JSON list of C-alpha atoms in Angstrom, two decimals:
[
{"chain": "A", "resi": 1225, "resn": "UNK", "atom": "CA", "xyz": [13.68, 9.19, -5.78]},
{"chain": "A", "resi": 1226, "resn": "UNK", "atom": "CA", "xyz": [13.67, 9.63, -1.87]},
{"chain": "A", "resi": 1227, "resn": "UNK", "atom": "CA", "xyz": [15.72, 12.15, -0.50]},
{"chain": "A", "resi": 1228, "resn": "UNK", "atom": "CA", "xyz": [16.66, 13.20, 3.53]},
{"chain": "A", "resi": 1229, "resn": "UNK", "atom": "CA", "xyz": [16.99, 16.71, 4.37]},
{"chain": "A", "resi": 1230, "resn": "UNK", "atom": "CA", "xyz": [18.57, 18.95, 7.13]},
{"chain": "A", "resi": 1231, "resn": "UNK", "atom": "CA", "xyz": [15.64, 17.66, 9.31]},
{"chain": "A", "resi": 1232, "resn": "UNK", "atom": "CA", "xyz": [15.93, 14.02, 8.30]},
{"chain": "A", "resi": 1233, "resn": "UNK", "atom": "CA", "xyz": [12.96, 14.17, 7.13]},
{"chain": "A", "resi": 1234, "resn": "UNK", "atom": "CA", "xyz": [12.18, 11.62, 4.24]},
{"chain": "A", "resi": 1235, "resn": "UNK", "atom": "CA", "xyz": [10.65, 12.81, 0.76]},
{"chain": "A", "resi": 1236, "resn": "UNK", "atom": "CA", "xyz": [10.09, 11.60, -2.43]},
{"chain": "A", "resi": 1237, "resn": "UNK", "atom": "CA", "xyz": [11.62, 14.05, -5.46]},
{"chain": "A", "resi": 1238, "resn": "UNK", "atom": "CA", "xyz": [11.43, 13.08, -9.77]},
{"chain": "A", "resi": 1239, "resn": "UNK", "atom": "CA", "xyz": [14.95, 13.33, -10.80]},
{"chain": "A", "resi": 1240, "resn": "UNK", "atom": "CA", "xyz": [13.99, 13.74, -14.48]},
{"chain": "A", "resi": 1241, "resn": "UNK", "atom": "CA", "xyz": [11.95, 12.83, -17.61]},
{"chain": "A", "resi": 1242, "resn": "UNK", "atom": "CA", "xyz": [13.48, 11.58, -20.94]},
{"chain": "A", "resi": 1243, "resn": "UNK", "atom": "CA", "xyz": [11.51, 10.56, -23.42]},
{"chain": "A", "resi": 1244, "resn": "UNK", "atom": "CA", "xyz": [12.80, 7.28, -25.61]},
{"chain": "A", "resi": 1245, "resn": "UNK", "atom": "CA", "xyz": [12.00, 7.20, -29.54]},
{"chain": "A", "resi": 1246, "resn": "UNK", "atom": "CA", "xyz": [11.95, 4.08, -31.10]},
{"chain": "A", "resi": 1247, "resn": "UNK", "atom": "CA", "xyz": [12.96, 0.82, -29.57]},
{"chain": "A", "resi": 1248, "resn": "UNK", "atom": "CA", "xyz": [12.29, 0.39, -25.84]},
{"chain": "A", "resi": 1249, "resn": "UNK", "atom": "CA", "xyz": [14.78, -2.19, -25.21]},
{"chain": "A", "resi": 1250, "resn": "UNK", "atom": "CA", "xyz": [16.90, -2.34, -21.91]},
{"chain": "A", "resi": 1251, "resn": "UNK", "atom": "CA", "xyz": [19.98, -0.79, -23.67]},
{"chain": "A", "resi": 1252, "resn": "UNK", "atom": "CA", "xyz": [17.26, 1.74, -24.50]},
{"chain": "A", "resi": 1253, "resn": "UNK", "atom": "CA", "xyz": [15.52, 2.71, -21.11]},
{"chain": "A", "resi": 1254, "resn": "UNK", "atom": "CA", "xyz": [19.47, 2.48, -19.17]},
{"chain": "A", "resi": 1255, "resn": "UNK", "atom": "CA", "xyz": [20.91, 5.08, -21.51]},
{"chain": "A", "resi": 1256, "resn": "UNK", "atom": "CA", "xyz": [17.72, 7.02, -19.99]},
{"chain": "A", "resi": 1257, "resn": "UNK", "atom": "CA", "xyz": [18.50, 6.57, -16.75]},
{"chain": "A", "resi": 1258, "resn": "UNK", "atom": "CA", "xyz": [22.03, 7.33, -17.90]},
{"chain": "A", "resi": 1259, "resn": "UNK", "atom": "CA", "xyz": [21.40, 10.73, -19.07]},
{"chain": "A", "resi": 1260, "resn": "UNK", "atom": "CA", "xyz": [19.60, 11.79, -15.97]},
{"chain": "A", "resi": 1261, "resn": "UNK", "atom": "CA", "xyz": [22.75, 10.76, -14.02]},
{"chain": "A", "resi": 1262, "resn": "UNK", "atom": "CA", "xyz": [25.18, 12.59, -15.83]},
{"chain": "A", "resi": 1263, "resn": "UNK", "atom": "CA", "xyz": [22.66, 15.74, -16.44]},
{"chain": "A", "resi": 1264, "resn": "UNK", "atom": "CA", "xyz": [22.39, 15.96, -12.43]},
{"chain": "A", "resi": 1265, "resn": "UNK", "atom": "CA", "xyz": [26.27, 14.96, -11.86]},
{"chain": "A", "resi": 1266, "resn": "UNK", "atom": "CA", "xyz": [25.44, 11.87, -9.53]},
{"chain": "A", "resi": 1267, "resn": "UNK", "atom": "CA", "xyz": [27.36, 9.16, -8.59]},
{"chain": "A", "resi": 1268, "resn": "UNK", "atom": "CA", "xyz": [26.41, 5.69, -9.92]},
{"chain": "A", "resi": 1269, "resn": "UNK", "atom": "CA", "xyz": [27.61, 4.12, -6.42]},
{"chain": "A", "resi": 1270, "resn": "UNK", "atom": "CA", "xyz": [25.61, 6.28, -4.56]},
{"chain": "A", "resi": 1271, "resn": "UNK", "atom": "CA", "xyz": [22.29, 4.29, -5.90]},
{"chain": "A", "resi": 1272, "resn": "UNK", "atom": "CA", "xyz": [21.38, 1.59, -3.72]},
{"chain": "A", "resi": 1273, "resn": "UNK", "atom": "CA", "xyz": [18.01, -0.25, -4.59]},
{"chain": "A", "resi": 1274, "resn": "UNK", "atom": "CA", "xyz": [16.03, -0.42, -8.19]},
{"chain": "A", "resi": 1275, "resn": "UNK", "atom": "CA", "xyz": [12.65, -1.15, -8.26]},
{"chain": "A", "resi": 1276, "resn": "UNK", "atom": "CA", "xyz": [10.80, -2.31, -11.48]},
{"chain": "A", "resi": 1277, "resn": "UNK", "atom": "CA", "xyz": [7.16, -3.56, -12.35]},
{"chain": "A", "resi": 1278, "resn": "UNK", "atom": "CA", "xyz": [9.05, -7.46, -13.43]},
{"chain": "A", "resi": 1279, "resn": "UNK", "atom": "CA", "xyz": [9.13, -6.21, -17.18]},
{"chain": "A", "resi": 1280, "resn": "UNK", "atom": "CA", "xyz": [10.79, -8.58, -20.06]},
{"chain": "A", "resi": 1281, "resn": "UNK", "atom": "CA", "xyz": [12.89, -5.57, -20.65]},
{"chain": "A", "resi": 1282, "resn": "UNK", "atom": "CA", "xyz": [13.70, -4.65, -16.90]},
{"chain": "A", "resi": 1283, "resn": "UNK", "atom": "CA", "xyz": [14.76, -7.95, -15.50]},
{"chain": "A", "resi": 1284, "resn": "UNK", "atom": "CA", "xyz": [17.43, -9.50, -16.54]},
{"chain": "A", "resi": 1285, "resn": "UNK", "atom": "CA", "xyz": [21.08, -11.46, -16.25]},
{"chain": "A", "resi": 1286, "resn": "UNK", "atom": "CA", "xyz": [23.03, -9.72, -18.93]},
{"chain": "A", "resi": 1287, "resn": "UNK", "atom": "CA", "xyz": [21.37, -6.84, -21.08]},
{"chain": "A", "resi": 1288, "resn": "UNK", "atom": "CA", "xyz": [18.05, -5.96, -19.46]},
{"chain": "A", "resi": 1289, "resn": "UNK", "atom": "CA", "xyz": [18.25, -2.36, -17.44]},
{"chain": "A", "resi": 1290, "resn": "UNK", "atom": "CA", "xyz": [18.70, -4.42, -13.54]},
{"chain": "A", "resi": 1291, "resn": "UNK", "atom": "CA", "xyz": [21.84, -5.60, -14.63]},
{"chain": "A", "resi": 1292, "resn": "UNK", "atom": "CA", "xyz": [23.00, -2.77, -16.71]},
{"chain": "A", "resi": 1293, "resn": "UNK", "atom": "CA", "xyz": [22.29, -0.56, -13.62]},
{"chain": "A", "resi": 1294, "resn": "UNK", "atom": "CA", "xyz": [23.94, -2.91, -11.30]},
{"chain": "A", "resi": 1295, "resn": "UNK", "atom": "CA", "xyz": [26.84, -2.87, -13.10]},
{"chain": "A", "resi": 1296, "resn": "UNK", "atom": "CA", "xyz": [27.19, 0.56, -13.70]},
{"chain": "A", "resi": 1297, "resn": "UNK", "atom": "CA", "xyz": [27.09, 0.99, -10.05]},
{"chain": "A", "resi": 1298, "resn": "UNK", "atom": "CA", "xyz": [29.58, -1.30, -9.39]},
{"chain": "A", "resi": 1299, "resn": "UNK", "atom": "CA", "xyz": [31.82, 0.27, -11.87]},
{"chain": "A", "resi": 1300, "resn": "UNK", "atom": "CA", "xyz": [31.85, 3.11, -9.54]},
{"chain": "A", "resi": 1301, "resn": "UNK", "atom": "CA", "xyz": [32.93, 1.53, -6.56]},
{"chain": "A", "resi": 1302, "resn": "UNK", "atom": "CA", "xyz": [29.56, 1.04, -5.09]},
{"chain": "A", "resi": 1303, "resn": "UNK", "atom": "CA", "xyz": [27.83, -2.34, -3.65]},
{"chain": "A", "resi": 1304, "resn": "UNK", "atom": "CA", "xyz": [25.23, -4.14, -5.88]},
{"chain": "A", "resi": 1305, "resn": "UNK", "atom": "CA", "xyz": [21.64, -2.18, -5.39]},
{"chain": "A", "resi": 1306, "resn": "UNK", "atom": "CA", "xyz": [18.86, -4.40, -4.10]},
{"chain": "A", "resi": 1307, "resn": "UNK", "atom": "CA", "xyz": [16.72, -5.39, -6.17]},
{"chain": "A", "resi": 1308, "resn": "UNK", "atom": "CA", "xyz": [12.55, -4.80, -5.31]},
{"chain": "A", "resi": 1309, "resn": "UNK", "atom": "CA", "xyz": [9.47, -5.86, -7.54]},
{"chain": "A", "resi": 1310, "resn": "UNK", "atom": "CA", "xyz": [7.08, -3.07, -7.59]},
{"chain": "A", "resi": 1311, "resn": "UNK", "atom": "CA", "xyz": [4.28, -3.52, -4.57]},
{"chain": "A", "resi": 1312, "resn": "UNK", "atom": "CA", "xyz": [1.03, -2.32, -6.41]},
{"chain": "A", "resi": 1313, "resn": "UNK", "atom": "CA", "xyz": [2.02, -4.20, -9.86]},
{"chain": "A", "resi": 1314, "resn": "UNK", "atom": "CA", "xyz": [2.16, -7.36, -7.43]},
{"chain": "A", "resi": 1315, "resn": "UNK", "atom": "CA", "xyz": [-1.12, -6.78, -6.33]},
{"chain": "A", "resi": 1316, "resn": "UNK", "atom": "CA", "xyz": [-2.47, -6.32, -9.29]},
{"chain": "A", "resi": 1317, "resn": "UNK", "atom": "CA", "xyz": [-1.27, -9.45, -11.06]},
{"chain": "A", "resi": 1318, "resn": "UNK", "atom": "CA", "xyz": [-2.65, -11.64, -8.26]},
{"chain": "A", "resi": 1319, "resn": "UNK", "atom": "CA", "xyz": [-5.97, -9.82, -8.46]},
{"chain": "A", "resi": 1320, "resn": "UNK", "atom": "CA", "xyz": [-5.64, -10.60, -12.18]},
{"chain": "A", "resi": 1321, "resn": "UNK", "atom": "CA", "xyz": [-5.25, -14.44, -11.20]},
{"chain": "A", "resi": 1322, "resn": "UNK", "atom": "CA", "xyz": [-8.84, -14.50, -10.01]},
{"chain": "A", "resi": 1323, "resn": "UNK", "atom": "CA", "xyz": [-11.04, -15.88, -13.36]},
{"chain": "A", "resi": 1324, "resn": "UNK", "atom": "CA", "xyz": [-14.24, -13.07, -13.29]},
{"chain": "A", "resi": 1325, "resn": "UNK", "atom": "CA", "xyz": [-14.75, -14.10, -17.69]},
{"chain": "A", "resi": 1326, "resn": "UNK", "atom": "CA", "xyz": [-17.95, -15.64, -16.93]},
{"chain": "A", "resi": 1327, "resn": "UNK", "atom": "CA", "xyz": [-18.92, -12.32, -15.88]},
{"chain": "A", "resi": 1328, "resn": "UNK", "atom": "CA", "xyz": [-16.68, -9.54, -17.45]},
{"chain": "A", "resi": 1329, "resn": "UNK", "atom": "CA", "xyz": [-16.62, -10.67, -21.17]},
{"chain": "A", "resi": 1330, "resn": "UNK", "atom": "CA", "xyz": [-20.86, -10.12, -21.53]},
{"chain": "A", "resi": 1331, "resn": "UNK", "atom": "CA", "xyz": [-20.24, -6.92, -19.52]},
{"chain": "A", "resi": 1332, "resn": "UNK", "atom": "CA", "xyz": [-17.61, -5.82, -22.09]},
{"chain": "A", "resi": 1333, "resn": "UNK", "atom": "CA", "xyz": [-19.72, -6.67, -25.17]},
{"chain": "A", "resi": 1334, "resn": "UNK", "atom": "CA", "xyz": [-22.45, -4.93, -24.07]},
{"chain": "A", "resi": 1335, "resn": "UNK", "atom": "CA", "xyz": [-20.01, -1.80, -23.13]},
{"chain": "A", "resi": 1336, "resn": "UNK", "atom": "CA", "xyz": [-18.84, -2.23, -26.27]},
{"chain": "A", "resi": 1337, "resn": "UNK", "atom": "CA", "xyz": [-22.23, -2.46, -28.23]},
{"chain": "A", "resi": 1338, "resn": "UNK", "atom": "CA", "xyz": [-23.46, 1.27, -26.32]},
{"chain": "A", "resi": 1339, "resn": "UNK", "atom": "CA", "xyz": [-20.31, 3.24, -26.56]},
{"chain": "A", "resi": 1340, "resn": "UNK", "atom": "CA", "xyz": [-18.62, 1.86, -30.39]},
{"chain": "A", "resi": 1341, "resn": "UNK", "atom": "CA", "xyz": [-21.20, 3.79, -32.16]},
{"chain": "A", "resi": 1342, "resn": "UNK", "atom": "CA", "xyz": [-21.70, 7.39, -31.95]},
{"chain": "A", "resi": 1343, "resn": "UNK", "atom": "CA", "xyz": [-25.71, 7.61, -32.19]},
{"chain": "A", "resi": 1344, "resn": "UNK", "atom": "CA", "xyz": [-25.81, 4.76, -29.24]},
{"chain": "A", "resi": 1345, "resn": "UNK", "atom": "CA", "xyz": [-23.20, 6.14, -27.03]},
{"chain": "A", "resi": 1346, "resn": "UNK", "atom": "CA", "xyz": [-25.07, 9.83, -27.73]},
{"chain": "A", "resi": 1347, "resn": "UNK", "atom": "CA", "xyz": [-28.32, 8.08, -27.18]},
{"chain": "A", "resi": 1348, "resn": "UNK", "atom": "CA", "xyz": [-27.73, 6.17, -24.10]},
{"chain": "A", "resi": 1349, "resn": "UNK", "atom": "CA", "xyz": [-25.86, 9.14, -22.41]},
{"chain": "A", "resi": 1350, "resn": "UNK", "atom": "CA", "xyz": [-29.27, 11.48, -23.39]},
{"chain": "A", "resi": 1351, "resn": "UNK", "atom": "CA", "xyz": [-31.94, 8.56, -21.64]},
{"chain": "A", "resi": 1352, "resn": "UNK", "atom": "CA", "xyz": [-29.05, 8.09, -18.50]},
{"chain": "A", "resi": 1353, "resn": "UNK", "atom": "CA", "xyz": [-28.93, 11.91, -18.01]},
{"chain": "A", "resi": 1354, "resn": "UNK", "atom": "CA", "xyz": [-32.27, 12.46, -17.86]},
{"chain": "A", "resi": 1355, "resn": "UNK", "atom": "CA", "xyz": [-32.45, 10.65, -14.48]},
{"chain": "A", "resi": 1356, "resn": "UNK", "atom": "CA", "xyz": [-29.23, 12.12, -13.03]},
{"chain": "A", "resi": 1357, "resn": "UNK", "atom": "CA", "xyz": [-26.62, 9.55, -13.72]},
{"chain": "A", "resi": 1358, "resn": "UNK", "atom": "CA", "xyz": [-23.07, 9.36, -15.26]},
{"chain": "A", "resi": 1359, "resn": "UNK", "atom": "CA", "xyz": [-21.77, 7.25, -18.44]},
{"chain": "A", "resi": 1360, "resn": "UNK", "atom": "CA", "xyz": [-20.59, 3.99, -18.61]},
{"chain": "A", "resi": 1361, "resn": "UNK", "atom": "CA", "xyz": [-16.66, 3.92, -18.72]},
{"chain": "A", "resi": 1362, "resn": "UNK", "atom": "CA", "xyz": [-14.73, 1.83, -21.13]},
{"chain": "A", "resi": 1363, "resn": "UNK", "atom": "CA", "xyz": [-12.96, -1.28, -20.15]},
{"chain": "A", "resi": 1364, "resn": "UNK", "atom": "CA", "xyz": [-9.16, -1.24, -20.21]},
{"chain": "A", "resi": 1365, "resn": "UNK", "atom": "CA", "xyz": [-7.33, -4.48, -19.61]},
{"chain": "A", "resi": 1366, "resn": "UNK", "atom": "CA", "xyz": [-3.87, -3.29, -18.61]},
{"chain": "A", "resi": 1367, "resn": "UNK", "atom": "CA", "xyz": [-5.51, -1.36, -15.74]},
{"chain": "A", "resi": 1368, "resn": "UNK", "atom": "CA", "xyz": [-6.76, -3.76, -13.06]},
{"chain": "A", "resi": 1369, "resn": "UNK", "atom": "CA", "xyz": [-8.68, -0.37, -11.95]},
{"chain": "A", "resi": 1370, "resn": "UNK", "atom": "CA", "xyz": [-10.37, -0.17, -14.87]},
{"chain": "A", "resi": 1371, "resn": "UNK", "atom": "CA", "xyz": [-12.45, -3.86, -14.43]},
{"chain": "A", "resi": 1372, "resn": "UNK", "atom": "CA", "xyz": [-13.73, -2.64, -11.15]},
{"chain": "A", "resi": 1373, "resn": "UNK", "atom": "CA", "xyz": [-14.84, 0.59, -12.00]},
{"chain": "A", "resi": 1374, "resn": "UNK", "atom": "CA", "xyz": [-16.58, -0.83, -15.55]},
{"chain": "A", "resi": 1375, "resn": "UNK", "atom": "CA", "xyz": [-18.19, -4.25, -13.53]},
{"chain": "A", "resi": 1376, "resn": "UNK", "atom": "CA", "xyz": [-19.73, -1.76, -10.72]},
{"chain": "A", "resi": 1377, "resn": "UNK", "atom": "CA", "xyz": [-20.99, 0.94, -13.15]},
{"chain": "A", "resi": 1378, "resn": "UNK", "atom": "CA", "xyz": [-22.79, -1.45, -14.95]},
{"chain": "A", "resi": 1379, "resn": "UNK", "atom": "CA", "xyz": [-24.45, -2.96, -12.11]},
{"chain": "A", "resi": 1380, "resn": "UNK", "atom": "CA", "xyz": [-25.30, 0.55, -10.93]},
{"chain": "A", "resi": 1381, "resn": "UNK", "atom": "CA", "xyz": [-27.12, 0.96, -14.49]},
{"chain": "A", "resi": 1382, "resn": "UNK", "atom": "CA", "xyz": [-28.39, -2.70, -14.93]},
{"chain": "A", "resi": 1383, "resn": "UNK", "atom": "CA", "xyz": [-31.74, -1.81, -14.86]},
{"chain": "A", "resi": 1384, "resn": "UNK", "atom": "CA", "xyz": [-31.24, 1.40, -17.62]},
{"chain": "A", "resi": 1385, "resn": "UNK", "atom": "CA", "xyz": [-28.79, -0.77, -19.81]},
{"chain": "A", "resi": 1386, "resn": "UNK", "atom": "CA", "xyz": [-31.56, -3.28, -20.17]},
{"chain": "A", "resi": 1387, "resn": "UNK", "atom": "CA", "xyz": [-34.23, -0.71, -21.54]},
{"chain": "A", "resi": 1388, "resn": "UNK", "atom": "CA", "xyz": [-31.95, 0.82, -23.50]},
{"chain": "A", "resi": 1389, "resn": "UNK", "atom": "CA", "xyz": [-31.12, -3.02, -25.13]},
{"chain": "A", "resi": 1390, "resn": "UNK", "atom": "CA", "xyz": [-34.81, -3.75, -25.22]},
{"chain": "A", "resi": 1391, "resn": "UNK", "atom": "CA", "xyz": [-34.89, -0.16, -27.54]},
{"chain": "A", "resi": 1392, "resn": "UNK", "atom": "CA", "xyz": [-32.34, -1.25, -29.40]},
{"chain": "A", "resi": 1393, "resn": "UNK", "atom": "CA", "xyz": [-33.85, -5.24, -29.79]},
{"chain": "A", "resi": 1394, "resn": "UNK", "atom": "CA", "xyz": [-30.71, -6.33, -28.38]},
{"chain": "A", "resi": 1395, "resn": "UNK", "atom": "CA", "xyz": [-31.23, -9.10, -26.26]},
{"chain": "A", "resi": 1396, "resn": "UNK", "atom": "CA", "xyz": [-29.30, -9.75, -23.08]},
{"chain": "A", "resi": 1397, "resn": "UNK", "atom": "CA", "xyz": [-30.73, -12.48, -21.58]},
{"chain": "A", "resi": 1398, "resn": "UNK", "atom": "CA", "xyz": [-27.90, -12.73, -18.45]},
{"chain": "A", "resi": 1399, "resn": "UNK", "atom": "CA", "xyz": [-29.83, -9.56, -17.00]},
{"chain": "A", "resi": 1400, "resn": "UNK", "atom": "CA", "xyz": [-32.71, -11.90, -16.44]},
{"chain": "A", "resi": 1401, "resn": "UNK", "atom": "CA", "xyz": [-30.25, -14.48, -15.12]},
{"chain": "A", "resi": 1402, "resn": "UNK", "atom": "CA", "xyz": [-30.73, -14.39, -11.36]},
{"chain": "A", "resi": 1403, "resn": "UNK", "atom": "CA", "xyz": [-27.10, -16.78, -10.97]},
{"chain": "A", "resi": 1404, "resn": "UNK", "atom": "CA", "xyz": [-25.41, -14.58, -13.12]},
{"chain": "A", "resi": 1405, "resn": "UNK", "atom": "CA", "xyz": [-26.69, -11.74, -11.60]},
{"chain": "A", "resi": 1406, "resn": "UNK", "atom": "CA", "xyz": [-25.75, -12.78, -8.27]},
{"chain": "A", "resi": 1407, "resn": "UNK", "atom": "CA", "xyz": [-22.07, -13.77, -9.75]},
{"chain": "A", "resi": 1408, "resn": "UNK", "atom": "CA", "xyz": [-21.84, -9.50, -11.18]},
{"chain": "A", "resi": 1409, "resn": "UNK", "atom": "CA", "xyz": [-23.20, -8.47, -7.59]},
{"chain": "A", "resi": 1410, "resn": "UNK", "atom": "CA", "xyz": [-19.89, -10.50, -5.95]},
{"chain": "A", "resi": 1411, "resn": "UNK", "atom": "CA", "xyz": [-17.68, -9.26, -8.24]},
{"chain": "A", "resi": 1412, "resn": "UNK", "atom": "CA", "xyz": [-18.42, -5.96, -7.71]},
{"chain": "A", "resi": 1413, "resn": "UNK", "atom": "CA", "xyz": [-17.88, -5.97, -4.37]},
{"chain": "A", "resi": 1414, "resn": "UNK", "atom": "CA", "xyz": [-14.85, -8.23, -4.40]},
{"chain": "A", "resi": 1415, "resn": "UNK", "atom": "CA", "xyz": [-13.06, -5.51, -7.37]},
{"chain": "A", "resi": 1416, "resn": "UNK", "atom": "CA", "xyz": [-14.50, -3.29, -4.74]},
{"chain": "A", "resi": 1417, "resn": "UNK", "atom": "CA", "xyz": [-12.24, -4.51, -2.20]},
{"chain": "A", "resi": 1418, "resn": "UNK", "atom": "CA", "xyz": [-9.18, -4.81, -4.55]},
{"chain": "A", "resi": 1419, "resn": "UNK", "atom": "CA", "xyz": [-9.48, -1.59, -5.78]},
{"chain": "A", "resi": 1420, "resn": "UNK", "atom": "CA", "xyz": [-9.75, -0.14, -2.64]},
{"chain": "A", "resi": 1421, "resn": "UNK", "atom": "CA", "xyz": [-6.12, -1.82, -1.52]},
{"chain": "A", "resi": 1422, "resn": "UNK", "atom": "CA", "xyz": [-4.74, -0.61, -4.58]},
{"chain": "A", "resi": 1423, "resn": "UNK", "atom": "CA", "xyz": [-5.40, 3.33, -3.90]},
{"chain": "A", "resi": 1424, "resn": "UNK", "atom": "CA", "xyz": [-4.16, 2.77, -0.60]},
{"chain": "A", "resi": 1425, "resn": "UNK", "atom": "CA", "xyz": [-0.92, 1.45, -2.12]},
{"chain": "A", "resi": 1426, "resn": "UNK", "atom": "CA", "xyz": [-0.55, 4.99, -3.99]},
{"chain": "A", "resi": 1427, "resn": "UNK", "atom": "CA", "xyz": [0.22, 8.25, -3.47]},
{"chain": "A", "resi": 1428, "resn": "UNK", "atom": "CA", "xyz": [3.37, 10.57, -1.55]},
{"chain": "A", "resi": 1429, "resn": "UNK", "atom": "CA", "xyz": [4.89, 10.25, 1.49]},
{"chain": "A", "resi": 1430, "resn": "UNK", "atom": "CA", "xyz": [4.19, 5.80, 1.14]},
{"chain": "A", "resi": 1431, "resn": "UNK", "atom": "CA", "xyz": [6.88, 4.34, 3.13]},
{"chain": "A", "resi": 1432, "resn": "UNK", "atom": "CA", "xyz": [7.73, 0.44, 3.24]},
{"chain": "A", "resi": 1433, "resn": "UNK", "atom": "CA", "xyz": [5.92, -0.14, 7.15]},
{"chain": "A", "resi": 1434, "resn": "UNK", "atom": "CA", "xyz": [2.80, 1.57, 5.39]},
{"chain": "A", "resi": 1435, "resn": "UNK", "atom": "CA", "xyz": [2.79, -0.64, 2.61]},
{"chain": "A", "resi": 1436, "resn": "UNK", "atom": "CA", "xyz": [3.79, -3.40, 4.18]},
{"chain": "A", "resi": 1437, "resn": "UNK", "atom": "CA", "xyz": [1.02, -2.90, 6.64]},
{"chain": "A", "resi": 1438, "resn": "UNK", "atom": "CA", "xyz": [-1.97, -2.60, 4.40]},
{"chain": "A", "resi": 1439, "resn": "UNK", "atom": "CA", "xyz": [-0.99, -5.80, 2.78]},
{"chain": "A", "resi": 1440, "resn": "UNK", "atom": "CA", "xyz": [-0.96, -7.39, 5.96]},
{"chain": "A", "resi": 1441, "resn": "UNK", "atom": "CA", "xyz": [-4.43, -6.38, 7.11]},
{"chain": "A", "resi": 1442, "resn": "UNK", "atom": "CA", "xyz": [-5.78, -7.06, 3.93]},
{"chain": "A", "resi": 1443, "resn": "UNK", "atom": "CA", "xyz": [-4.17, -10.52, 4.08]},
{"chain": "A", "resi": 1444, "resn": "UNK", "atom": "CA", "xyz": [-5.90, -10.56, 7.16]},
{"chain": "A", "resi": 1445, "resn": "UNK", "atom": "CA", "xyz": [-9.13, -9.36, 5.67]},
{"chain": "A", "resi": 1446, "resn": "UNK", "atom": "CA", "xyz": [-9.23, -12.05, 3.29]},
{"chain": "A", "resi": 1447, "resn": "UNK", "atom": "CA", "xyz": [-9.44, -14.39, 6.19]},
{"chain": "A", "resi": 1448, "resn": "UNK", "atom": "CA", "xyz": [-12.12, -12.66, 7.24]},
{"chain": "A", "resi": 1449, "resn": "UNK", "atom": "CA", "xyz": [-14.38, -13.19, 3.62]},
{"chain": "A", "resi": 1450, "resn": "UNK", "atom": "CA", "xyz": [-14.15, -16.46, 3.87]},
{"chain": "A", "resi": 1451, "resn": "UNK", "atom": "CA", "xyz": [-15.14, -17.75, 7.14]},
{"chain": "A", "resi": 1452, "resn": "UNK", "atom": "CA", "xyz": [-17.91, -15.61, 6.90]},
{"chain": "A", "resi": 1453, "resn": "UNK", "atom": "CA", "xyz": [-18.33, -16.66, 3.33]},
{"chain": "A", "resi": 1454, "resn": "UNK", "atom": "CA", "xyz": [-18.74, -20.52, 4.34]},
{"chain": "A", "resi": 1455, "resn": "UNK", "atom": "CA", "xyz": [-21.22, -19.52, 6.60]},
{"chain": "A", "resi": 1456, "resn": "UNK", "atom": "CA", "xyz": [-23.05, -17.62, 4.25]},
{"chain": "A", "resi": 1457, "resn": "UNK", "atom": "CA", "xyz": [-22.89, -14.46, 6.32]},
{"chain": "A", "resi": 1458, "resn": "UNK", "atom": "CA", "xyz": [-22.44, -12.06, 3.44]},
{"chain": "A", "resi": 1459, "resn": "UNK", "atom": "CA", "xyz": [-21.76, -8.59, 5.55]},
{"chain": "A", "resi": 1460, "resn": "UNK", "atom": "CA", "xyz": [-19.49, -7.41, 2.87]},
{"chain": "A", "resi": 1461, "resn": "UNK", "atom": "CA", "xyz": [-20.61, -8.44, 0.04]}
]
């Protein structure tokens, strides 16, 4: 939570950690909270904003931990907390609105194929460090990260994954695709860019102006992409 000290200076300090057995309800993950407030013997009013990542079990009228919070501090004495929707988790569900399937899904089955099996993942991480370069990560889907990191490793590789297939008689005929290829090439890039918004929306000392900024001139970025894009200038891409 942020803190001011003798200096006014603003930083960022983890009240506490409790760790929840069982059900992970809204009851659940307020008595947390609640136990961290009583362990430190703070005052309920003196919370003034919440901010959550829009889960089921975090947003709510009645029973889900935003109102059970709000209430508590207005038990106390203390005005109703704003409310704020996590920044990054924002960003990452509109990246997620973009539709990369056509592209991802043979990418992930061919992931899949070389690292489900110990003899292929050990064989294709023997014939890729022979010429100096790194494994192929998995994909995970509740990391937007994760698809940006997978879809540019494997272009990186394209040319090894396909002997490797050929070795294996596993066809993969999209690598021969030149329109797919060129698809996996701008989604790379375009991941690339996401990603690269994403890390700047993390890490200490991240105050609201910052944030707020980077959106902005991403925003503005976007702009950017596509007039270029309609006239088929493709400088970054």
């Amino acid at each position: 939570m942020p803190r001011k000290d003798k200096s006014y200076e603003v930083y960022e300090e983890l009240l506490d950690i409790d760790s929840i057995h069982g059900t992970t309800t809204g009851a659940d993950i307020f008595k947390g909270v609640e136990n961290a407030i009583n362990k430190k013997n703070l005052r309920w009013r003196n919370l003034k904003s919440i901010t959550t990542d829009g889960g089921k079990n975090m947003c709510g009228k009645n029973k889900r931990v935003v109102a059970l919070v709000s209430k508590a501090v207005e038990n106390d004495g203390g005005s109703k907390p704003l409310v704020l929707h996590c920044i990054i988790h924002q960003q990452s569900l509109c990246g997620k609105c973009l539709d990369v399937s056509e592209v991802l899904k043979p990418v992930i089955s061919v992931v899949d194929f070389i690292r489900s099996t110990g003899l292929n993942h050990r064989q294709f991480r023997e014939f890729i460090e022979e010429i100096g370069e790194n494994d192929l990560p998995y994909h995970t889907a509740i990391r937007w990260l994760s698809c940006g990191k997978v879809l540019k490793r494997f272009f990186e590789l394209r040319a090894e994954i396909e002997i490797f297939l050929n070795e294996k008689q596993r066809l993969f005929a999209d690598l021969e695709n030149s329109e797919w290829m060129w698809k996996l090439a701008f989604y790379v890039d375009l991941t690339n860019h996401m990603n690269e918004l994403n890390l700047r929306l993390q890490g200490e000392n991240q105050l609201l102006p910052d944030l707020f900024t980077n959106i902005k001139s991403f925003r503005q970025k976007i702009i950017l992409f596509q007039s270029q894009l309609r006239k088929k200038c493709f400088t970054h891409f």
